[in-house]
DNA sequence: CGTCCACGTCTAC
DNA sequence: TAGACCTGGACGG
């Protein structure tokens, strides 16, 4: 599941499934989990979710009881509790019947229905975690998707930080500045702009302004000054209308959200839409190298000057670092987890074709048939704060405020 | 069967 | 900056 878009999709899923549902009793943890118990027991409570970067916060809110005093004496919750989740490599939420609990369901919330249903936090590898009465983890920066403006300012105002001495591909995984970016997103984002992954981050970022000139294509209230307008025109000319690196850190993840489904999840059927969306990560013909932390960086073309030299490196295992410097790379064997069995045939074709041509067009075709989050759901941007959410048509779409900045419906734009 | 790989942190030398 | 923390799918022998 787990980069920013998957966490955001998870929060949308919880809100959709739990809308109007009353939960009851204990919050149950699996035997094997090492995360803390959740000391929350309540006769009747509701669950809502919100995401920020690579965290999801569930809020358990007791439904008004007739006798609050009795409740608290009985050890039942009368106040809301937040639980903050991190998903590790494999976390997600799922609602099922009690009989169909997913394998590796590690935290469970029971509805008050008969028969009851269960909201599970499922996490195969158990790298995920939760914190009862938790807060957003300090040190993680503003969310690339839901707090774009402050994300952008946080980066542009801290470029002197030594963190930016590193190659851009490694800095993109630093959650202090790029809260929500993960391994596939860094590849996709740098690929779109043809930025070599191992270029010093500061070099890439220092030209960028705290203000985003791509925002508000047709500014309504704030007229651009002449100077700004010409700067913007110049930049757009350079980057071909797509926006700069920081803007793509916002818009590329939002593309994944708008694809719907579950995002990155090779096991599920709805993975095909996501796979078709990928242009670089794990794509046949692309190159890959282990970065200084042992994470596989997928890219095309020049790796850049800060490419790890020490052939060995990083990872737990001592594997070769440079897998293919010679152009079109065929993802190795076990590597091609995603393509499943047709891999070998496809590899041959791709290697011998001017690659990108075919791939991306094939991709786009498939991508266009990607599922929406839910039929009728709409990706909505808040113009005043540049927040973005997917909103369900079933939820009074034309009558709401931005959860983060409270701008009214008139300031929203439907994408 | 064994090896390698995976969407991410953490923490101990 | 190595490991540690985990499970399981793909692939090679």
CSV table of C-alpha atoms (C1' of nucleotides) in Angstrom, one decimal:
chain,number,residue,atom,x,y,z
A,1,UNK,CA,0.0,0.0,0.0
A,2,UNK,CA,2.2,2.6,1.3
A,3,UNK,CA,3.3,5.9,-0.1
A,4,UNK,CA,1.4,9.2,0.3
A,5,UNK,CA,-1.3,8.4,-2.2
A,6,UNK,CA,-2.0,4.9,-0.7
A,7,UNK,CA,-2.3,6.4,2.8
A,8,UNK,CA,-4.7,9.0,1.5
A,9,UNK,CA,-6.7,6.4,-0.4
A,10,UNK,CA,-6.8,4.4,2.9
A,11,UNK,CA,-8.3,7.4,4.7
A,12,UNK,CA,-10.9,7.9,2.0
A,13,UNK,CA,-11.7,4.2,2.3
A,14,UNK,CA,-12.2,4.4,6.0
A,15,UNK,CA,-14.4,7.4,5.8
A,16,UNK,CA,-16.5,5.8,3.1
A,17,UNK,CA,-16.9,2.5,4.9
A,18,UNK,CA,-17.5,4.0,8.3
A,19,UNK,CA,-19.8,6.8,7.3
A,20,UNK,CA,-22.9,6.4,9.5
A,21,UNK,CA,-21.6,3.2,11.1
A,22,UNK,CA,-21.5,2.8,14.9
A,23,UNK,CA,-18.8,0.7,16.5
A,24,UNK,CA,-18.8,-0.8,19.9
A,25,UNK,CA,-16.7,-2.6,22.5
A,26,UNK,CA,-13.0,-3.2,22.7
A,27,UNK,CA,-10.3,-2.4,20.1
A,28,UNK,CA,-8.6,-5.8,19.6
A,29,UNK,CA,-5.0,-6.4,18.8
A,30,UNK,CA,-3.6,-9.6,17.3
A,31,UNK,CA,-1.5,-11.9,19.5
A,32,UNK,CA,1.6,-11.4,17.4
A,33,UNK,CA,1.6,-7.6,17.1
A,34,UNK,CA,4.2,-5.7,19.0
A,35,UNK,CA,2.4,-2.4,18.7
A,36,UNK,CA,0.7,-1.1,21.9
A,37,UNK,CA,-2.7,-2.1,23.1
A,38,UNK,CA,-5.4,0.5,22.4
A,39,UNK,CA,-7.0,1.4,25.7
A,40,UNK,CA,-10.4,2.4,24.3
A,41,UNK,CA,-13.7,0.7,25.1
A,42,UNK,CA,-17.0,2.3,24.3
A,43,UNK,CA,-20.6,1.3,24.0
A,44,UNK,CA,-21.0,3.3,20.8
A,45,UNK,CA,-18.5,5.3,18.8
A,46,UNK,CA,-17.8,6.4,15.3
A,47,UNK,CA,-14.6,6.3,13.3
A,48,UNK,CA,-13.2,8.9,10.9
A,49,UNK,CA,-9.8,9.2,9.2
A,50,UNK,CA,-7.4,11.8,7.9
A,51,UNK,CA,-4.0,11.3,6.2
A,52,UNK,CA,-0.9,13.4,6.3
A,53,UNK,CA,2.2,12.3,4.3
A,54,UNK,CA,2.8,8.6,5.2
A,55,UNK,CA,0.5,8.6,8.2
A,56,UNK,CA,-3.2,8.1,8.8
A,57,UNK,CA,-5.0,9.2,11.9
A,58,UNK,CA,-8.1,7.5,13.0
A,59,UNK,CA,-10.4,9.4,15.4
A,60,UNK,CA,-12.7,7.3,17.6
A,61,UNK,CA,-15.5,9.5,18.8
A,62,UNK,CA,-18.0,8.2,21.4
A,63,UNK,CA,-21.6,8.7,20.5
A,64,UNK,CA,-23.4,10.8,23.2
A,65,UNK,CA,-24.4,8.5,25.9
A,66,UNK,CA,-27.4,9.0,28.2
A,67,UNK,CA,-25.3,8.6,31.2
A,68,UNK,CA,-21.8,9.9,30.7
A,69,UNK,CA,-20.9,9.7,34.4
A,70,UNK,CA,-21.8,6.0,34.5
A,71,UNK,CA,-19.7,5.4,31.3
A,72,UNK,CA,-16.6,6.9,32.7
A,73,UNK,CA,-17.1,5.1,36.0
A,74,UNK,CA,-17.4,1.8,34.1
A,75,UNK,CA,-14.1,2.6,32.4
A,76,UNK,CA,-15.8,3.4,29.1
A,77,UNK,CA,-14.5,6.1,26.9
A,78,UNK,CA,-16.4,9.4,26.9
A,79,UNK,CA,-13.7,11.4,25.1
A,80,UNK,CA,-12.5,10.9,21.5
A,81,UNK,CA,-9.2,9.1,20.9
A,82,UNK,CA,-6.8,9.6,18.0
A,83,UNK,CA,-4.7,6.7,16.8
A,84,UNK,CA,-1.9,7.5,14.3
A,85,UNK,CA,-0.9,4.7,11.9
A,86,UNK,CA,2.2,4.2,9.8
A,87,UNK,CA,1.9,1.5,7.2
A,88,UNK,CA,5.4,0.2,6.8
A,89,UNK,CA,5.7,-1.8,3.6
A,90,UNK,CA,2.4,-3.5,3.6
A,91,UNK,CA,-0.3,-1.8,5.7
A,92,UNK,CA,-3.8,-1.1,4.7
A,93,UNK,CA,-7.4,-0.9,6.1
A,94,UNK,CA,-10.1,-3.3,5.2
A,95,UNK,CA,-13.7,-3.9,6.3
A,96,UNK,CA,-14.9,-7.5,6.4
A,97,UNK,CA,-17.3,-9.8,8.2
A,98,UNK,CA,-16.0,-11.4,11.3
A,99,UNK,CA,-15.6,-14.7,9.5
A,100,UNK,CA,-13.6,-13.2,6.7
A,101,UNK,CA,-10.9,-11.4,8.7
A,102,UNK,CA,-7.9,-11.0,6.5
A,103,UNK,CA,-4.8,-12.8,7.3
A,104,UNK,CA,-2.5,-10.5,9.2
A,105,UNK,CA,-5.2,-8.3,10.6
A,106,UNK,CA,-3.5,-6.8,13.6
A,107,UNK,CA,-5.9,-4.2,14.9
A,108,UNK,CA,-9.7,-4.6,14.8
A,109,UNK,CA,-12.6,-2.3,15.4
A,110,UNK,CA,-16.1,-4.0,15.7
A,111,UNK,CA,-19.3,-2.5,14.5
A,112,UNK,CA,-22.5,-2.6,16.6
A,113,UNK,CA,-24.4,-4.4,13.9
A,114,UNK,CA,-25.6,-8.0,14.0
A,115,UNK,CA,-23.8,-9.7,12.5
A,116,UNK,CA,-21.0,-7.3,13.1
A,117,UNK,CA,-18.4,-6.2,10.6
A,118,UNK,CA,-14.8,-5.5,11.4
A,119,UNK,CA,-12.5,-2.6,10.4
A,120,UNK,CA,-9.0,-4.2,10.3
A,121,UNK,CA,-5.6,-2.7,10.1
A,122,UNK,CA,-3.9,-5.4,8.0
A,123,UNK,CA,-0.1,-5.5,7.7
A,124,UNK,CA,1.5,-8.6,6.3
A,125,UNK,CA,5.1,-7.7,7.1
A,126,UNK,CA,4.4,-5.9,10.4
A,127,UNK,CA,6.7,-3.0,9.6
A,128,UNK,CA,3.7,-0.8,10.3
A,129,UNK,CA,2.8,0.6,13.7
A,130,UNK,CA,0.2,2.6,15.5
A,131,UNK,CA,0.2,5.0,18.4
A,132,UNK,CA,-2.8,5.3,20.7
A,133,UNK,CA,-3.6,8.9,21.6
A,134,UNK,CA,-1.0,9.7,19.0
A,135,UNK,CA,-0.1,12.8,17.1
A,136,UNK,CA,1.5,13.4,13.7
A,137,UNK,CA,5.0,12.3,14.1
A,138,UNK,CA,7.2,15.3,14.9
A,139,UNK,CA,9.9,15.8,12.3
A,140,UNK,CA,7.6,14.8,9.4
A,141,UNK,CA,7.0,17.9,7.2
A,142,UNK,CA,3.8,19.2,5.6
A,143,UNK,CA,2.0,16.7,3.3
A,144,UNK,CA,2.9,16.9,-0.4
A,145,UNK,CA,-0.8,16.4,-1.3
A,146,UNK,CA,-2.9,18.1,1.4
A,147,UNK,CA,-0.5,20.9,2.5
A,148,UNK,CA,1.1,21.8,-0.7
A,149,UNK,CA,1.8,25.5,0.1
A,150,UNK,CA,3.5,24.9,3.4
A,151,UNK,CA,5.3,21.8,1.9
A,152,UNK,CA,6.8,24.1,-0.8
A,153,UNK,CA,7.7,26.8,1.7
A,154,UNK,CA,9.3,24.3,4.0
A,155,UNK,CA,11.7,23.2,1.2
A,156,UNK,CA,12.5,26.5,-0.3
A,157,UNK,CA,13.2,28.1,3.1
A,158,UNK,CA,15.5,25.4,4.3
A,159,UNK,CA,17.8,24.8,1.3
A,160,UNK,CA,20.9,25.6,3.4
A,161,UNK,CA,20.1,22.5,5.5
A,162,UNK,CA,22.9,19.9,5.1
A,163,UNK,CA,20.1,17.4,4.2
A,164,UNK,CA,20.2,19.0,0.7
A,165,UNK,CA,23.8,18.1,0.2
A,166,UNK,CA,22.6,14.7,-0.8
A,167,UNK,CA,21.5,13.5,-4.3
A,168,UNK,CA,18.0,14.6,-5.2
A,169,UNK,CA,16.7,11.1,-5.3
A,170,UNK,CA,17.8,10.4,-1.8
A,171,UNK,CA,16.5,13.8,-0.5
A,172,UNK,CA,13.1,13.0,-2.0
A,173,UNK,CA,12.7,10.2,0.5
A,174,UNK,CA,13.4,12.5,3.5
A,175,UNK,CA,10.1,12.8,5.2
A,176,UNK,CA,11.1,16.0,6.9
A,177,UNK,CA,10.9,17.8,3.6
A,178,UNK,CA,9.0,15.4,1.3
A,179,UNK,CA,6.4,14.0,3.5
A,180,UNK,CA,4.5,11.4,1.5
A,181,UNK,CA,7.1,10.7,-1.2
A,182,UNK,CA,8.3,7.1,-1.5
A,183,UNK,CA,10.4,4.9,-3.8
A,184,UNK,CA,8.0,4.7,-6.8
A,185,UNK,CA,7.1,8.4,-6.6
A,186,UNK,CA,10.6,9.7,-6.6
A,187,UNK,CA,11.3,7.7,-9.7
A,188,UNK,CA,8.2,8.8,-11.5
A,189,UNK,CA,8.7,12.5,-10.6
A,190,UNK,CA,12.3,12.7,-11.6
A,191,UNK,CA,11.6,10.8,-14.8
A,192,UNK,CA,8.9,13.3,-15.8
A,193,UNK,CA,11.4,16.1,-15.7
A,194,UNK,CA,14.3,14.2,-17.0
A,195,UNK,CA,16.3,15.1,-13.8
A,196,UNK,CA,19.3,12.7,-13.3
A,197,UNK,CA,18.7,11.1,-9.9
A,198,UNK,CA,22.1,11.6,-8.5
A,199,UNK,CA,22.4,15.3,-9.0
A,200,UNK,CA,23.0,17.4,-5.8
A,201,UNK,CA,19.5,18.3,-4.5
A,202,UNK,CA,20.4,21.9,-3.8
A,203,UNK,CA,21.4,22.4,-7.4
A,204,UNK,CA,18.0,21.2,-8.5
A,205,UNK,CA,16.0,23.1,-6.0
A,206,UNK,CA,17.7,26.4,-5.4
A,207,UNK,CA,16.2,28.1,-8.5
A,208,UNK,CA,12.7,27.4,-7.3
A,209,UNK,CA,10.5,30.0,-5.6
A,210,UNK,CA,8.4,29.5,-2.6
A,211,UNK,CA,5.5,30.6,-4.7
A,212,UNK,CA,4.2,28.3,-7.3
A,213,UNK,CA,3.9,30.0,-10.7
A,214,UNK,CA,1.9,27.1,-12.1
A,215,UNK,CA,-0.8,27.5,-9.6
A,216,UNK,CA,-4.0,29.2,-10.7
A,217,UNK,CA,-3.6,29.1,-14.4
A,218,UNK,CA,-6.1,31.9,-14.6
A,219,UNK,CA,-5.6,33.9,-11.6
A,220,UNK,CA,-8.9,35.4,-10.5
A,221,UNK,CA,-8.2,37.6,-7.5
A,222,UNK,CA,-4.5,37.9,-7.4
A,223,UNK,CA,-3.3,39.5,-10.6
A,224,UNK,CA,0.3,38.7,-11.3
A,225,UNK,CA,2.7,41.6,-11.5
A,226,UNK,CA,4.5,42.0,-14.8
A,227,UNK,CA,7.7,40.8,-13.3
A,228,UNK,CA,6.1,37.7,-11.9
A,229,UNK,CA,4.2,37.1,-15.1
A,230,UNK,CA,7.4,37.2,-17.2
A,231,UNK,CA,9.2,35.0,-14.7
A,232,UNK,CA,6.4,32.5,-14.9
A,233,UNK,CA,6.4,32.6,-18.6
A,234,UNK,CA,10.1,31.9,-18.7
A,235,UNK,CA,9.8,29.1,-16.3
A,236,UNK,CA,7.0,27.5,-18.1
A,237,UNK,CA,8.9,27.7,-21.3
A,238,UNK,CA,11.8,25.9,-19.7
A,239,UNK,CA,9.7,23.2,-18.2
A,240,UNK,CA,7.1,22.7,-20.9
A,241,UNK,CA,4.0,23.6,-18.9
A,242,UNK,CA,4.3,20.7,-16.5
A,243,UNK,CA,5.5,22.6,-13.5
A,244,UNK,CA,8.7,22.4,-11.5
A,245,UNK,CA,9.9,19.6,-9.3
A,246,UNK,CA,8.1,20.8,-6.2
A,247,UNK,CA,4.8,21.1,-8.0
A,248,UNK,CA,5.2,17.6,-9.4
A,249,UNK,CA,5.8,16.3,-5.9
A,250,UNK,CA,2.2,17.4,-5.4
A,251,UNK,CA,0.5,16.6,-8.7
A,252,UNK,CA,2.1,13.2,-9.5
A,253,UNK,CA,0.8,11.7,-6.2
A,254,UNK,CA,-2.6,13.2,-6.9
A,255,UNK,CA,-2.7,11.4,-10.2
A,256,UNK,CA,-2.4,8.2,-8.2
A,257,UNK,CA,-5.2,9.2,-5.9
A,258,UNK,CA,-7.4,10.0,-8.9
A,259,UNK,CA,-6.7,6.5,-10.3
A,260,UNK,CA,-8.5,5.1,-7.3
A,261,UNK,CA,-8.3,1.5,-6.4
A,262,UNK,CA,-5.7,1.0,-3.8
A,263,UNK,CA,-2.7,2.5,-5.6
A,264,UNK,CA,0.4,0.3,-5.4
A,265,UNK,CA,-0.7,-3.2,-4.5
A,266,UNK,CA,0.6,-5.9,-6.8
A,267,UNK,CA,-1.5,-8.5,-5.2
A,268,UNK,CA,-4.9,-7.0,-6.0
A,269,UNK,CA,-6.8,-7.2,-9.3
A,270,UNK,CA,-7.1,-3.4,-9.6
A,271,UNK,CA,-3.4,-3.2,-9.8
A,272,UNK,CA,-3.4,-3.1,-13.6
A,273,UNK,CA,-4.5,0.5,-13.6
A,274,UNK,CA,-1.7,1.6,-11.4
A,275,UNK,CA,0.8,-0.5,-13.3
A,276,UNK,CA,-0.3,1.1,-16.5
A,277,UNK,CA,0.2,4.5,-14.9
A,278,UNK,CA,3.9,3.9,-14.1
A,279,UNK,CA,6.3,5.3,-16.6
A,280,UNK,CA,9.6,4.5,-15.0
A,281,UNK,CA,9.5,2.5,-11.8
A,282,UNK,CA,9.9,-1.1,-12.5
A,283,UNK,CA,9.3,-0.5,-16.2
A,284,UNK,CA,11.2,-2.6,-18.7
A,285,UNK,CA,13.9,-0.8,-20.4
A,286,UNK,CA,14.6,1.6,-17.5
A,287,UNK,CA,17.8,1.5,-15.5
A,288,UNK,CA,18.1,0.9,-11.8
A,289,UNK,CA,20.8,1.5,-9.3
A,290,UNK,CA,21.0,1.1,-5.5
A,291,UNK,CA,21.2,4.5,-3.8
A,292,UNK,CA,23.4,5.1,-0.8
A,293,UNK,CA,20.7,3.7,1.5
A,294,UNK,CA,20.3,0.5,-0.5
A,295,UNK,CA,17.0,1.5,-2.1
A,296,UNK,CA,16.6,0.8,-5.8
A,297,UNK,CA,16.4,4.0,-7.8
A,298,UNK,CA,14.7,3.6,-11.2
A,299,UNK,CA,15.6,6.1,-13.9
A,300,UNK,CA,16.4,6.7,-17.5
A,301,UNK,CA,19.5,8.2,-19.0
A,302,UNK,CA,22.3,9.8,-17.1
A,303,UNK,CA,22.5,8.9,-13.4
A,304,UNK,CA,24.2,12.1,-12.4
A,305,UNK,CA,27.5,12.9,-10.7
A,306,UNK,CA,26.7,11.6,-7.1
A,307,UNK,CA,26.0,8.1,-8.2
A,308,UNK,CA,27.3,5.6,-5.6
A,309,UNK,CA,30.8,4.6,-6.5
A,310,UNK,CA,31.5,1.8,-4.1
A,311,UNK,CA,29.9,-0.9,-6.3
A,312,UNK,CA,28.9,-2.8,-3.2
A,313,UNK,CA,26.7,-0.9,-0.8
A,314,UNK,CA,23.8,0.0,1.1
A,315,UNK,CA,21.5,-2.9,1.2
A,316,UNK,CA,21.4,-5.7,3.7
A,317,UNK,CA,22.7,-8.0,1.0
A,318,UNK,CA,25.9,-7.5,-0.9
A,319,UNK,CA,24.5,-7.2,-4.4
A,320,UNK,CA,25.8,-5.4,-7.4
A,321,UNK,CA,24.8,-1.8,-7.4
A,322,UNK,CA,24.8,-1.0,-11.0
A,323,UNK,CA,22.4,-3.3,-12.7
A,324,UNK,CA,22.5,-2.0,-16.2
A,325,UNK,CA,24.3,1.0,-17.4
A,326,UNK,CA,23.8,0.0,-20.9
A,327,UNK,CA,20.5,1.5,-21.8
A,328,UNK,CA,17.5,-0.7,-21.9
A,329,UNK,CA,17.5,-2.8,-18.9
A,330,UNK,CA,15.6,-6.0,-18.6
A,331,UNK,CA,14.3,-6.3,-15.1
A,332,UNK,CA,15.9,-9.4,-13.7
A,333,UNK,CA,14.0,-12.5,-12.9
A,334,UNK,CA,12.6,-12.3,-9.4
A,335,UNK,CA,12.6,-8.6,-9.9
A,336,UNK,CA,9.7,-8.5,-12.1
A,337,UNK,CA,7.3,-9.3,-9.5
A,338,UNK,CA,4.8,-7.1,-11.0
A,339,UNK,CA,4.7,-8.3,-14.5
A,340,UNK,CA,4.0,-11.8,-13.4
A,341,UNK,CA,4.4,-14.5,-16.0
A,342,UNK,CA,4.3,-12.7,-19.3
A,343,UNK,CA,7.5,-11.0,-18.4
A,344,UNK,CA,9.9,-12.7,-20.7
A,345,UNK,CA,8.0,-12.1,-23.8
A,346,UNK,CA,7.4,-8.5,-23.0
A,347,UNK,CA,11.0,-7.9,-22.1
A,348,UNK,CA,12.2,-9.0,-25.6
A,349,UNK,CA,9.8,-6.8,-27.3
A,350,UNK,CA,10.6,-3.8,-25.2
A,351,UNK,CA,14.3,-4.1,-25.4
A,352,UNK,CA,14.2,-4.1,-29.2
A,353,UNK,CA,11.9,-1.2,-29.6
A,354,UNK,CA,12.8,2.4,-29.2
A,355,UNK,CA,11.2,1.7,-25.9
A,356,UNK,CA,9.6,4.7,-24.5
A,357,UNK,CA,7.4,5.3,-27.5
A,358,UNK,CA,5.6,2.0,-27.2
A,359,UNK,CA,5.5,1.9,-23.5
A,360,UNK,CA,4.1,5.1,-22.7
A,361,UNK,CA,1.4,5.0,-25.3
A,362,UNK,CA,0.4,1.5,-24.3
A,363,UNK,CA,0.4,2.9,-20.8
A,364,UNK,CA,-1.7,5.8,-21.5
A,365,UNK,CA,-4.3,3.7,-23.2
A,366,UNK,CA,-4.6,1.5,-20.2
A,367,UNK,CA,-4.4,4.4,-17.9
A,368,UNK,CA,-7.3,6.1,-19.4
A,369,UNK,CA,-9.5,3.1,-18.5
A,370,UNK,CA,-8.4,3.3,-14.9
A,371,UNK,CA,-11.0,3.0,-12.2
A,372,UNK,CA,-12.1,6.1,-10.4
A,373,UNK,CA,-12.0,6.0,-6.6
A,374,UNK,CA,-15.6,5.1,-6.8
A,375,UNK,CA,-18.0,5.7,-9.6
A,376,UNK,CA,-18.9,9.4,-9.6
A,377,UNK,CA,-16.1,10.4,-7.3
A,378,UNK,CA,-14.3,13.6,-8.2
A,379,UNK,CA,-10.8,15.0,-7.5
A,380,UNK,CA,-11.3,18.4,-6.1
A,381,UNK,CA,-8.7,21.2,-5.6
A,382,UNK,CA,-9.0,23.9,-3.0
A,383,UNK,CA,-7.8,27.0,-4.7
A,384,UNK,CA,-7.2,29.2,-1.8
A,385,UNK,CA,-4.8,26.7,0.0
A,386,UNK,CA,-4.0,24.4,-2.9
A,387,UNK,CA,-5.3,21.4,-0.9
A,388,UNK,CA,-6.7,18.5,-2.8
A,389,UNK,CA,-9.1,15.8,-1.9
A,390,UNK,CA,-11.2,13.2,-3.6
A,391,UNK,CA,-14.8,13.8,-2.8
A,392,UNK,CA,-17.6,11.4,-3.3
A,393,UNK,CA,-20.7,12.5,-5.1
A,394,UNK,CA,-22.6,10.8,-2.4
A,395,UNK,CA,-21.3,13.2,0.1
A,396,UNK,CA,-23.0,16.4,-1.0
A,397,UNK,CA,-20.1,17.4,-3.1
A,398,UNK,CA,-21.2,20.9,-3.9
A,399,UNK,CA,-21.8,21.7,-0.3
A,400,UNK,CA,-18.7,21.5,1.8
A,401,UNK,CA,-15.7,23.3,3.2
A,402,UNK,CA,-12.1,22.5,2.8
A,403,UNK,CA,-11.2,20.4,5.9
A,404,UNK,CA,-7.8,22.2,6.2
A,405,UNK,CA,-8.4,25.8,5.4
A,406,UNK,CA,-12.2,26.1,5.6
A,407,UNK,CA,-12.4,27.8,2.2
A,408,UNK,CA,-16.0,27.6,1.0
A,409,UNK,CA,-17.4,25.8,-2.0
A,410,UNK,CA,-17.0,28.7,-4.3
A,411,UNK,CA,-13.3,28.5,-4.1
A,412,UNK,CA,-13.1,24.9,-5.1
A,413,UNK,CA,-12.4,23.7,-8.5
A,414,UNK,CA,-13.3,20.3,-9.9
A,415,UNK,CA,-10.5,18.7,-11.9
B,1,DC,C1',14.0,-26.5,-2.3
B,2,DG,C1',16.8,-21.8,-1.8
B,3,DT,C1',17.7,-17.0,-3.3
B,4,DC,C1',16.3,-12.4,-4.2
B,5,DC,C1',13.2,-8.8,-4.0
B,6,DA,C1',9.5,-5.6,-2.2
B,7,DC,C1',5.5,0.7,-1.4
B,8,DG,C1',9.7,2.0,5.2
B,9,DT,C1',11.4,3.2,8.9
B,10,DC,C1',14.4,2.5,13.3
B,11,DT,C1',18.5,2.0,16.1
B,12,DA,C1',22.9,0.3,17.3
B,13,DC,C1',27.8,0.3,16.1
C,1,DT,C1',25.7,3.2,7.2
C,2,DA,C1',25.0,-1.7,8.1
C,3,DG,C1',21.6,-4.5,9.9
C,4,DA,C1',16.9,-5.4,12.0
C,5,DC,C1',12.3,-6.0,11.6
C,6,DC,C1',8.8,-9.5,8.7
C,7,DT,C1',6.0,-12.2,5.0
C,8,DG,C1',5.4,-14.0,0.6
C,9,DG,C1',5.7,-14.0,-4.5
C,10,DA,C1',8.6,-15.0,-8.5
C,11,DC,C1',12.1,-17.5,-10.3
C,12,DG,C1',16.2,-20.8,-10.7
C,13,DG,C1',18.0,-25.4,-9.9
